[in-house]
Amino acid sequence: RHQYNELGAEKNREDNAMVDPAFFFNQLFGGERFVSMIGELNIISDLTQAVEEGDSDEEAAAKSGKAIEGDPTAADKEKEERKRKKKEEIYKKQQVAEERRIARIKELSDTLRQKLAIYVENTDADPATALVAWEAQIKAEAEDLKSESLGVELLHTIGGVYRFQAKKYLEKQEIFGGFRGVYQTFKETGQIMSGTYSTIKAAMDLQRTYAELSKLDETAIPPEEKQRLEEAAAKKALEVLWKTGRLEIESILRNTCNAVLHDKNVDKKILRRRAVALKSMGDVYAHVKADPDQVPNPFMPFETGA
């Protein structure tokens, strides 16, 4: 918005016409304002990498085919060698991805601990008074963040995970908490499966839409109909991106909350205060409402559940 206010339509011309997909996706998901809560999302870089690998595989196969044309034995050996190298590359990339995930969780959990410390370390005040002051601060922050791209949706997603994980921790500390913990675990598994199914369903729907578009004879349909179908495909593509990104966010936040609430180097009283503050923050985020006069997000022309 700041760049558009300064440069207007010129922002999208000439040298500014090309946009980095990863930058676009991160801007779509709240921009830099949410990075301290959710980190840098991996989905676009993963998709881009998959496309690049597909192209390189095709090129390698084409070159190999020309080099060993007419020699079946050499072709089989070349094929096996490509498979071996592919497995090695996949293993190395998995290791790098896991190291990146661990580093991301550590960074996010350190940031969350520092944030919760505002309430946790306020032991001089009456607990109820301290909680009210804490919630007032979080509400002010949420009101500021909700105006960002997908701000309300992101706050609801983050708040839902914070609240659930904190509630699960607090219930385990009560009498018969073990039974409640089992119930919460089953509930959490159900939510994960539901979110995964919804994402897969949206992806399959998108695939069908693109298949229908590829079969169309462009000379046989009016331009208006072609434009409508393309817009419908773009809408579904963005829905898949949102749902996939939300799954990633929920997964990384569950790990972050576990690191904060199950820190073996911290006294249980402090962990309980962290859980209280985290649940309070989750409640505030989960109940954020969009302003009635807020301009709808043009990149998300579908229901996100917020």
mmCIF file of C-alpha atoms in Angstrom:
data_model
loop_
_atom_site.group_PDB
_atom_site.id
_atom_site.type_symbol
_atom_site.label_atom_id
_atom_site.label_comp_id
_atom_site.label_asym_id
_atom_site.label_seq_id
_atom_site.Cartn_x
_atom_site.Cartn_y
_atom_site.Cartn_z
ATOM 1 C CA ARG A 1 0.000 0.000 0.000
ATOM 2 C CA HIS A 2 2.848 2.336 0.906
ATOM 3 C CA GLN A 3 4.561 1.723 -2.442
ATOM 4 C CA TYR A 4 1.316 2.173 -4.363
ATOM 5 C CA ASN A 5 0.555 5.449 -2.569
ATOM 6 C CA GLU A 6 3.996 6.734 -3.542
ATOM 7 C CA LEU A 7 4.337 5.343 -7.073
ATOM 8 C CA GLY A 8 0.774 4.606 -8.137
ATOM 9 C CA ALA A 9 0.270 2.593 -11.310
ATOM 10 C CA GLU A 10 3.872 3.248 -12.351
ATOM 11 C CA LYS A 11 4.884 0.646 -9.772
ATOM 12 C CA ASN A 12 3.650 -2.086 -12.134
ATOM 13 C CA ARG A 13 5.384 -0.890 -15.300
ATOM 14 C CA GLU A 14 8.619 -1.686 -17.075
ATOM 15 C CA ASP A 15 11.334 -2.843 -14.639
ATOM 16 C CA ASN A 16 8.743 -3.299 -11.866
ATOM 17 C CA ALA A 17 6.593 -5.662 -13.919
ATOM 18 C CA MET A 18 8.330 -8.841 -12.724
ATOM 19 C CA VAL A 19 7.449 -9.852 -9.180
ATOM 20 C CA ASP A 20 9.259 -12.518 -7.162
ATOM 21 C CA PRO A 21 6.638 -15.231 -6.377
ATOM 22 C CA ALA A 22 8.059 -15.773 -2.880
ATOM 23 C CA PHE A 23 7.857 -12.038 -2.166
ATOM 24 C CA PHE A 24 4.274 -11.931 -3.480
ATOM 25 C CA PHE A 25 3.238 -14.887 -1.340
ATOM 26 C CA ASN A 26 4.785 -13.485 1.829
ATOM 27 C CA GLN A 27 3.118 -10.141 1.166
ATOM 28 C CA LEU A 28 -0.168 -11.954 0.638
ATOM 29 C CA PHE A 29 0.217 -13.570 4.070
ATOM 30 C CA GLY A 30 0.528 -10.401 6.100
ATOM 31 C CA GLY A 31 3.884 -9.236 4.781
ATOM 32 C CA GLU A 32 6.670 -8.633 7.289
ATOM 33 C CA ARG A 33 4.287 -7.853 10.142
ATOM 34 C CA PHE A 34 3.580 -11.548 10.826
ATOM 35 C CA VAL A 35 7.072 -12.961 10.242
ATOM 36 C CA SER A 36 7.920 -12.820 13.953
ATOM 37 C CA MET A 37 4.871 -15.038 14.650
ATOM 38 C CA ILE A 38 4.887 -17.509 11.761
ATOM 39 C CA GLY A 39 8.322 -17.139 10.140
ATOM 40 C CA GLU A 40 9.011 -17.259 6.418
ATOM 41 C CA LEU A 41 6.596 -19.596 4.640
ATOM 42 C CA ASN A 42 8.083 -22.418 2.566
ATOM 43 C CA ILE A 43 5.263 -23.195 0.150
ATOM 44 C CA ILE A 44 6.241 -20.939 -2.748
ATOM 45 C CA SER A 45 9.935 -21.837 -2.605
ATOM 46 C CA ASP A 46 8.937 -25.521 -2.502
ATOM 47 C CA LEU A 47 6.636 -25.137 -5.512
ATOM 48 C CA THR A 48 9.229 -23.169 -7.462
ATOM 49 C CA GLN A 49 11.872 -25.765 -6.659
ATOM 50 C CA ALA A 50 9.572 -28.571 -7.803
ATOM 51 C CA VAL A 51 8.967 -26.845 -11.150
ATOM 52 C CA GLU A 52 12.680 -26.206 -11.654
ATOM 53 C CA GLU A 53 13.506 -29.822 -10.832
ATOM 54 C CA GLY A 54 10.878 -31.026 -13.292
ATOM 55 C CA ASP A 55 12.349 -28.869 -16.052
ATOM 56 C CA SER A 56 15.920 -29.961 -15.291
ATOM 57 C CA ASP A 57 14.870 -33.636 -15.285
ATOM 58 C CA GLU A 58 13.286 -33.250 -18.710
ATOM 59 C CA GLU A 59 16.367 -31.499 -20.073
ATOM 60 C CA ALA A 60 18.687 -34.158 -18.641
ATOM 61 C CA ALA A 61 16.559 -36.929 -20.096
ATOM 62 C CA ALA A 62 16.523 -35.248 -23.522
ATOM 63 C CA LYS A 63 20.297 -34.777 -23.542
ATOM 64 C CA SER A 64 20.851 -38.314 -22.364
ATOM 65 C CA GLY A 65 18.518 -39.649 -25.024
ATOM 66 C CA LYS A 66 20.438 -37.918 -27.784
ATOM 67 C CA ALA A 67 23.832 -38.932 -26.392
ATOM 68 C CA ILE A 68 23.062 -42.641 -26.148
ATOM 69 C CA GLU A 69 20.544 -43.025 -28.972
ATOM 70 C CA GLY A 70 20.530 -46.527 -30.344
ATOM 71 C CA ASP A 71 22.263 -48.041 -27.287
ATOM 72 C CA PRO A 72 19.649 -49.644 -24.942
ATOM 73 C CA THR A 73 22.249 -50.793 -22.397
ATOM 74 C CA ALA A 74 23.734 -47.325 -22.072
ATOM 75 C CA ALA A 75 20.233 -45.887 -21.776
ATOM 76 C CA ASP A 76 19.397 -48.182 -18.844
ATOM 77 C CA LYS A 77 22.643 -47.326 -17.078
ATOM 78 C CA GLU A 78 22.029 -43.619 -17.562
ATOM 79 C CA LYS A 79 18.506 -43.982 -16.200
ATOM 80 C CA GLU A 80 19.726 -45.784 -13.082
ATOM 81 C CA GLU A 81 22.420 -43.156 -12.529
ATOM 82 C CA ARG A 82 19.823 -40.367 -12.713
ATOM 83 C CA LYS A 83 17.678 -42.198 -10.161
ATOM 84 C CA ARG A 84 20.626 -42.579 -7.801
ATOM 85 C CA LYS A 85 21.548 -38.905 -8.055
ATOM 86 C CA LYS A 86 17.909 -37.952 -7.593
ATOM 87 C CA LYS A 87 17.690 -39.940 -4.346
ATOM 88 C CA GLU A 88 20.860 -38.308 -3.039
ATOM 89 C CA GLU A 89 19.522 -34.835 -3.886
ATOM 90 C CA ILE A 90 16.205 -35.570 -2.177
ATOM 91 C CA TYR A 91 17.971 -36.811 0.976
ATOM 92 C CA LYS A 92 20.197 -33.712 1.130
ATOM 93 C CA LYS A 93 17.226 -31.402 0.605
ATOM 94 C CA GLN A 94 15.287 -33.175 3.350
ATOM 95 C CA GLN A 95 18.188 -32.638 5.736
ATOM 96 C CA VAL A 96 18.410 -28.947 4.827
ATOM 97 C CA ALA A 97 14.644 -28.554 5.193
ATOM 98 C CA GLU A 98 14.688 -30.206 8.635
ATOM 99 C CA GLU A 99 17.556 -27.994 9.803
ATOM 100 C CA ARG A 100 15.688 -24.951 8.528
ATOM 101 C CA ARG A 101 12.504 -26.083 10.326
ATOM 102 C CA ILE A 102 14.341 -26.571 13.631
ATOM 103 C CA ALA A 103 15.983 -23.150 13.338
ATOM 104 C CA ARG A 104 12.620 -21.588 12.520
ATOM 105 C CA ILE A 105 10.948 -23.145 15.556
ATOM 106 C CA LYS A 106 13.782 -21.995 17.814
ATOM 107 C CA GLU A 107 13.576 -18.430 16.527
ATOM 108 C CA LEU A 108 9.782 -18.290 16.833
ATOM 109 C CA SER A 109 9.765 -19.878 20.292
ATOM 110 C CA ASP A 110 12.429 -17.437 21.553
ATOM 111 C CA THR A 111 10.343 -14.528 20.260
ATOM 112 C CA LEU A 112 7.173 -15.927 21.845
ATOM 113 C CA ARG A 113 8.901 -16.440 25.210
ATOM 114 C CA GLN A 114 10.065 -12.823 25.199
ATOM 115 C CA LYS A 115 6.578 -11.652 24.381
ATOM 116 C CA LEU A 116 4.912 -13.749 27.084
ATOM 117 C CA ALA A 117 7.517 -12.524 29.596
ATOM 118 C CA ILE A 118 5.657 -9.196 29.739
ATOM 119 C CA TYR A 119 2.931 -10.995 31.691
ATOM 120 C CA VAL A 120 4.996 -13.825 33.201
ATOM 121 C CA GLU A 121 7.475 -11.482 34.894
ATOM 122 C CA ASN A 122 4.803 -9.088 36.156
ATOM 123 C CA THR A 123 4.534 -10.847 39.509
ATOM 124 C CA ASP A 124 4.263 -7.690 41.629
ATOM 125 C CA ALA A 125 0.772 -6.862 40.414
ATOM 126 C CA ASP A 126 -2.434 -8.677 41.323
ATOM 127 C CA PRO A 127 -2.825 -11.622 38.868
ATOM 128 C CA ALA A 128 -6.218 -10.400 37.655
ATOM 129 C CA THR A 129 -4.933 -6.847 37.185
ATOM 130 C CA ALA A 130 -1.822 -8.099 35.377
ATOM 131 C CA LEU A 131 -3.955 -10.197 33.031
ATOM 132 C CA VAL A 132 -6.214 -7.238 32.191
ATOM 133 C CA ALA A 133 -3.180 -5.088 31.387
ATOM 134 C CA TRP A 134 -1.721 -7.891 29.262
ATOM 135 C CA GLU A 135 -4.953 -8.354 27.305
ATOM 136 C CA ALA A 136 -5.232 -4.613 26.685
ATOM 137 C CA GLN A 137 -1.780 -4.649 25.113
ATOM 138 C CA ILE A 138 -2.589 -7.673 22.954
ATOM 139 C CA LYS A 139 -5.892 -6.145 21.811
ATOM 140 C CA ALA A 140 -4.087 -2.985 20.687
ATOM 141 C CA GLU A 141 -1.611 -5.106 18.755
ATOM 142 C CA ALA A 142 -4.382 -7.164 17.136
ATOM 143 C CA GLU A 143 -6.286 -4.048 16.074
ATOM 144 C CA ASP A 144 -3.140 -2.850 14.337
ATOM 145 C CA LEU A 145 -2.339 -6.173 12.650
ATOM 146 C CA LYS A 146 -5.829 -6.955 11.374
ATOM 147 C CA SER A 147 -5.585 -4.322 8.635
ATOM 148 C CA GLU A 148 -2.724 -6.211 6.961
ATOM 149 C CA SER A 149 -3.302 -8.559 4.038
ATOM 150 C CA LEU A 150 -5.244 -11.528 5.415
ATOM 151 C CA GLY A 151 -4.673 -10.003 8.841
ATOM 152 C CA VAL A 152 -7.967 -11.158 10.366
ATOM 153 C CA GLU A 153 -7.609 -14.662 8.912
ATOM 154 C CA LEU A 154 -4.026 -14.973 10.139
ATOM 155 C CA LEU A 155 -4.894 -13.746 13.622
ATOM 156 C CA HIS A 156 -7.732 -16.274 13.807
ATOM 157 C CA THR A 157 -5.385 -19.071 12.699
ATOM 158 C CA ILE A 158 -2.639 -18.077 15.145
ATOM 159 C CA GLY A 159 -5.116 -17.475 17.955
ATOM 160 C CA GLY A 160 -6.761 -20.843 17.437
ATOM 161 C CA VAL A 161 -3.462 -22.701 17.816
ATOM 162 C CA TYR A 162 -2.320 -20.606 20.798
ATOM 163 C CA ARG A 163 -5.605 -21.099 22.624
ATOM 164 C CA PHE A 164 -5.811 -24.834 21.926
ATOM 165 C CA GLN A 165 -2.223 -25.593 22.949
ATOM 166 C CA ALA A 166 -2.440 -23.473 26.112
ATOM 167 C CA LYS A 167 -5.763 -25.013 27.101
ATOM 168 C CA LYS A 168 -4.376 -28.509 26.556
ATOM 169 C CA TYR A 169 -1.395 -27.722 28.799
ATOM 170 C CA LEU A 170 -3.520 -26.199 31.569
ATOM 171 C CA GLU A 171 -6.016 -29.065 31.565
ATOM 172 C CA LYS A 172 -3.221 -31.614 31.952
ATOM 173 C CA GLN A 173 -2.215 -29.933 35.220
ATOM 174 C CA GLU A 174 -5.682 -30.488 36.733
ATOM 175 C CA ILE A 175 -7.142 -33.602 38.376
ATOM 176 C CA PHE A 176 -7.825 -36.270 35.747
ATOM 177 C CA GLY A 177 -5.856 -34.072 33.387
ATOM 178 C CA GLY A 178 -4.406 -37.138 31.679
ATOM 179 C CA PHE A 179 -7.856 -38.175 30.414
ATOM 180 C CA ARG A 180 -8.553 -34.668 29.182
ATOM 181 C CA GLY A 181 -5.169 -34.626 27.496
ATOM 182 C CA VAL A 182 -6.050 -37.764 25.530
ATOM 183 C CA TYR A 183 -9.329 -36.163 24.449
ATOM 184 C CA GLN A 184 -7.553 -32.973 23.373
ATOM 185 C CA THR A 185 -5.014 -35.018 21.408
ATOM 186 C CA PHE A 186 -7.783 -36.820 19.512
ATOM 187 C CA LYS A 187 -9.495 -33.499 18.893
ATOM 188 C CA GLU A 188 -6.280 -31.969 17.588
ATOM 189 C CA THR A 189 -5.709 -34.944 15.269
ATOM 190 C CA GLY A 190 -9.236 -34.536 13.922
ATOM 191 C CA GLN A 191 -8.634 -30.854 13.210
ATOM 192 C CA ILE A 192 -5.389 -31.635 11.377
ATOM 193 C CA MET A 193 -7.075 -34.311 9.259
ATOM 194 C CA SER A 194 -9.989 -32.003 8.480
ATOM 195 C CA GLY A 195 -7.662 -29.204 7.370
ATOM 196 C CA THR A 196 -5.606 -31.609 5.252
ATOM 197 C CA TYR A 197 -8.717 -33.047 3.588
ATOM 198 C CA SER A 198 -10.026 -29.565 2.823
ATOM 199 C CA THR A 199 -6.698 -28.611 1.225
ATOM 200 C CA ILE A 200 -6.515 -31.778 -0.883
ATOM 201 C CA LYS A 201 -10.124 -31.294 -2.002
ATOM 202 C CA ALA A 202 -9.397 -27.705 -3.071
ATOM 203 C CA ALA A 203 -6.270 -28.844 -4.947
ATOM 204 C CA MET A 204 -8.203 -31.566 -6.800
ATOM 205 C CA ASP A 205 -10.901 -29.049 -7.692
ATOM 206 C CA LEU A 206 -8.221 -26.723 -9.059
ATOM 207 C CA GLN A 207 -6.730 -29.564 -11.120
ATOM 208 C CA ARG A 208 -10.139 -30.325 -12.660
ATOM 209 C CA THR A 209 -10.628 -26.658 -13.520
ATOM 210 C CA TYR A 210 -7.288 -26.451 -15.311
ATOM 211 C CA ALA A 211 -8.043 -29.703 -17.142
ATOM 212 C CA GLU A 212 -11.322 -28.202 -18.387
ATOM 213 C CA LEU A 213 -9.530 -25.046 -19.503
ATOM 214 C CA SER A 214 -6.939 -27.027 -21.450
ATOM 215 C CA LYS A 215 -9.685 -28.838 -23.390
ATOM 216 C CA LEU A 216 -11.448 -25.655 -24.464
ATOM 217 C CA ASP A 217 -11.352 -24.546 -28.068
ATOM 218 C CA GLU A 218 -10.626 -20.831 -27.651
ATOM 219 C CA THR A 219 -12.121 -20.059 -31.052
ATOM 220 C CA ALA A 220 -15.430 -21.620 -30.047
ATOM 221 C CA ILE A 221 -16.151 -19.618 -26.879
ATOM 222 C CA PRO A 222 -16.748 -15.890 -26.387
ATOM 223 C CA PRO A 223 -13.873 -13.897 -24.817
ATOM 224 C CA GLU A 224 -16.102 -13.076 -21.841
ATOM 225 C CA GLU A 225 -16.621 -16.771 -21.067
ATOM 226 C CA LYS A 226 -12.903 -17.479 -21.405
ATOM 227 C CA GLN A 227 -12.139 -14.638 -18.995
ATOM 228 C CA ARG A 228 -14.722 -15.937 -16.520
ATOM 229 C CA LEU A 229 -13.190 -19.412 -16.555
ATOM 230 C CA GLU A 230 -9.676 -18.039 -16.109
ATOM 231 C CA GLU A 231 -10.795 -15.905 -13.166
ATOM 232 C CA ALA A 232 -12.478 -18.942 -11.602
ATOM 233 C CA ALA A 233 -9.235 -20.911 -11.981
ATOM 234 C CA ALA A 234 -7.213 -18.071 -10.427
ATOM 235 C CA LYS A 235 -9.673 -17.904 -7.539
ATOM 236 C CA LYS A 236 -9.308 -21.622 -6.851
ATOM 237 C CA ALA A 237 -5.525 -21.403 -7.129
ATOM 238 C CA LEU A 238 -5.443 -18.703 -4.462
ATOM 239 C CA GLU A 239 -7.748 -20.780 -2.274
ATOM 240 C CA VAL A 240 -5.312 -23.702 -2.515
ATOM 241 C CA LEU A 241 -2.413 -21.395 -1.621
ATOM 242 C CA TRP A 242 -4.263 -20.047 1.408
ATOM 243 C CA LYS A 243 -5.262 -23.476 2.715
ATOM 244 C CA THR A 244 -1.803 -24.938 2.133
ATOM 245 C CA GLY A 245 -0.170 -21.949 3.802
ATOM 246 C CA ARG A 246 -2.556 -22.204 6.752
ATOM 247 C CA LEU A 247 -1.657 -25.873 7.268
ATOM 248 C CA GLU A 248 2.023 -24.945 7.337
ATOM 249 C CA ILE A 249 1.384 -22.120 9.812
ATOM 250 C CA GLU A 250 -0.661 -24.336 12.141
ATOM 251 C CA SER A 251 2.008 -27.052 12.069
ATOM 252 C CA ILE A 252 4.907 -24.722 12.854
ATOM 253 C CA LEU A 253 2.932 -22.966 15.613
ATOM 254 C CA ARG A 254 2.091 -26.249 17.345
ATOM 255 C CA ASN A 255 5.808 -27.031 17.527
ATOM 256 C CA THR A 256 6.534 -23.494 18.710
ATOM 257 C CA CYS A 257 3.970 -23.691 21.511
ATOM 258 C CA ASN A 258 5.298 -27.075 22.627
ATOM 259 C CA ALA A 259 8.806 -25.644 22.866
ATOM 260 C CA VAL A 260 7.526 -22.757 25.002
ATOM 261 C CA LEU A 261 5.175 -24.718 27.267
ATOM 262 C CA HIS A 262 7.305 -27.827 27.771
ATOM 263 C CA ASP A 263 10.633 -26.203 28.516
ATOM 264 C CA LYS A 264 12.403 -28.548 30.965
ATOM 265 C CA ASN A 265 14.757 -25.783 32.078
ATOM 266 C CA VAL A 266 11.925 -23.651 33.471
ATOM 267 C CA ASP A 267 9.967 -23.926 36.726
ATOM 268 C CA LYS A 268 6.397 -25.237 36.405
ATOM 269 C CA LYS A 269 4.975 -22.050 37.924
ATOM 270 C CA ILE A 270 6.514 -20.041 35.098
ATOM 271 C CA LEU A 271 5.241 -22.523 32.517
ATOM 272 C CA ARG A 272 1.736 -22.186 33.933
ATOM 273 C CA ARG A 273 1.915 -18.389 33.721
ATOM 274 C CA ARG A 274 3.102 -18.739 30.143
ATOM 275 C CA ALA A 275 0.110 -20.944 29.380
ATOM 276 C CA VAL A 276 -2.289 -18.434 30.966
ATOM 277 C CA ALA A 277 -0.803 -15.585 28.928
ATOM 278 C CA LEU A 278 -0.782 -17.684 25.752
ATOM 279 C CA LYS A 279 -4.423 -18.698 26.157
ATOM 280 C CA SER A 280 -5.399 -15.085 26.792
ATOM 281 C CA MET A 281 -3.541 -13.968 23.681
ATOM 282 C CA GLY A 282 -5.159 -16.755 21.668
ATOM 283 C CA ASP A 283 -8.626 -15.686 22.836
ATOM 284 C CA VAL A 284 -7.966 -12.099 21.774
ATOM 285 C CA TYR A 285 -6.619 -13.063 18.351
ATOM 286 C CA ALA A 286 -9.378 -15.610 17.705
ATOM 287 C CA HIS A 287 -12.129 -13.028 18.337
ATOM 288 C CA VAL A 288 -10.729 -10.224 16.182
ATOM 289 C CA LYS A 289 -13.327 -8.821 13.780
ATOM 290 C CA ALA A 290 -12.738 -7.019 10.518
ATOM 291 C CA ASP A 291 -13.803 -3.378 10.357
ATOM 292 C CA PRO A 292 -17.149 -2.989 8.538
ATOM 293 C CA ASP A 293 -15.669 -0.378 6.185
ATOM 294 C CA GLN A 294 -12.464 -2.335 5.499
ATOM 295 C CA VAL A 295 -11.751 -2.805 1.777
ATOM 296 C CA PRO A 296 -12.103 -6.501 0.819
ATOM 297 C CA ASN A 297 -8.881 -8.272 -0.056
ATOM 298 C CA PRO A 298 -8.864 -8.579 -3.877
ATOM 299 C CA PHE A 299 -6.520 -11.571 -3.711
ATOM 300 C CA MET A 300 -8.923 -13.643 -1.656
ATOM 301 C CA PRO A 301 -12.330 -13.582 -3.393
ATOM 302 C CA PHE A 302 -13.620 -16.588 -1.433
ATOM 303 C CA GLU A 303 -14.672 -17.505 2.079
ATOM 304 C CA THR A 304 -11.693 -18.099 4.360
ATOM 305 C CA GLY A 305 -13.726 -18.855 7.463
ATOM 306 C CA ALA A 306 -12.675 -15.662 9.268
#
